[in-house]
Amino acid sequence: MTTVARQLAADLRQHSKAFGRAVLVIDGDCAAGKTTLAAQLAAQMSCNVFHMDDFFLPPALRTEARLQEAGGNIDYDRFLSQVLVPLTENRPFQFDAYSCHTHTSHAVSVSPGPVSIIEGSYALHPRFLKIYEELRAVKVFMRITPEEQIQRIRNRNGEAMLHRFLEEWIPMEKRYRLTYESAWGGVRFIDG
């Protein structure tokens, strides 16, 4: 477990003890280690992990106008209604996890636990910030150098997908961060 993961685990235990539950939001650059950090924490504590990848916008909703919105390529309405609202109510719930690879969804059942982790690009979308404040969420944004990012994406996804990241997804994520970073308040920046 990394030093960052140990510190966040301690913070989550403290929040859980103080408030009866804890929520960690991990946003960040492509390939900065968001999913890896969430997995390290999940291996050390009882928690639910929600992946923003499960909320990418399905093709039927991908209009040109929607994709021009900073952070518009996630289904933020579905994430709000199916995950965040039930989390505030601290009750069992179910959400539809969408796969952008197969263009299918499957139901995921969730029982409230002492810790919830929300990880992935666009996790700090401004539509979620009010609920995060209500949940007293710990919020982090993971950064990575462009050189390391390219190397990790190349190793993880291959050369062909690297070009798609460079031409499409990384510019969208940069625009999202430039547009909304000033609204985040209280976010810890972690260099990967």
C-alpha angles and dihedrals in degrees: 000000000000124000089251092052092048092051093047091047089053091048091049093050089050092049091047091051094045099041105022092249141029135218125197121193116198116189126160152122121322110278094007092128104264096139092042092052091048090050092050090052093044089054090056102043143027106264148135116243120205117194119208087211085074088063102051111138113269116233093254090064098041102107121163090246093051093049090051089062114096102251091006095130093079125076094243094168092057092045090051096047100036101038117010099045093048089047090057089050091050093221135127113274145166131227136187112246109206122208114210088195097058099020089229134117132217130192119252120195119211131195114197113256136183092264133035124187122198111193137177147062113316093020089129094054108152091240087069101045098088091054091045089056090050089050091046088232123192105230127201136174118203118213131195134184115257091242094053091043092055092047094049093047091047091051094044102038108017133241098292093053091044089066091052091050091049095046102036121009103036093051089049091051092047091051090049092051094046091048099047110020093096090059096052100084118179095028117144114221114217122193111219 
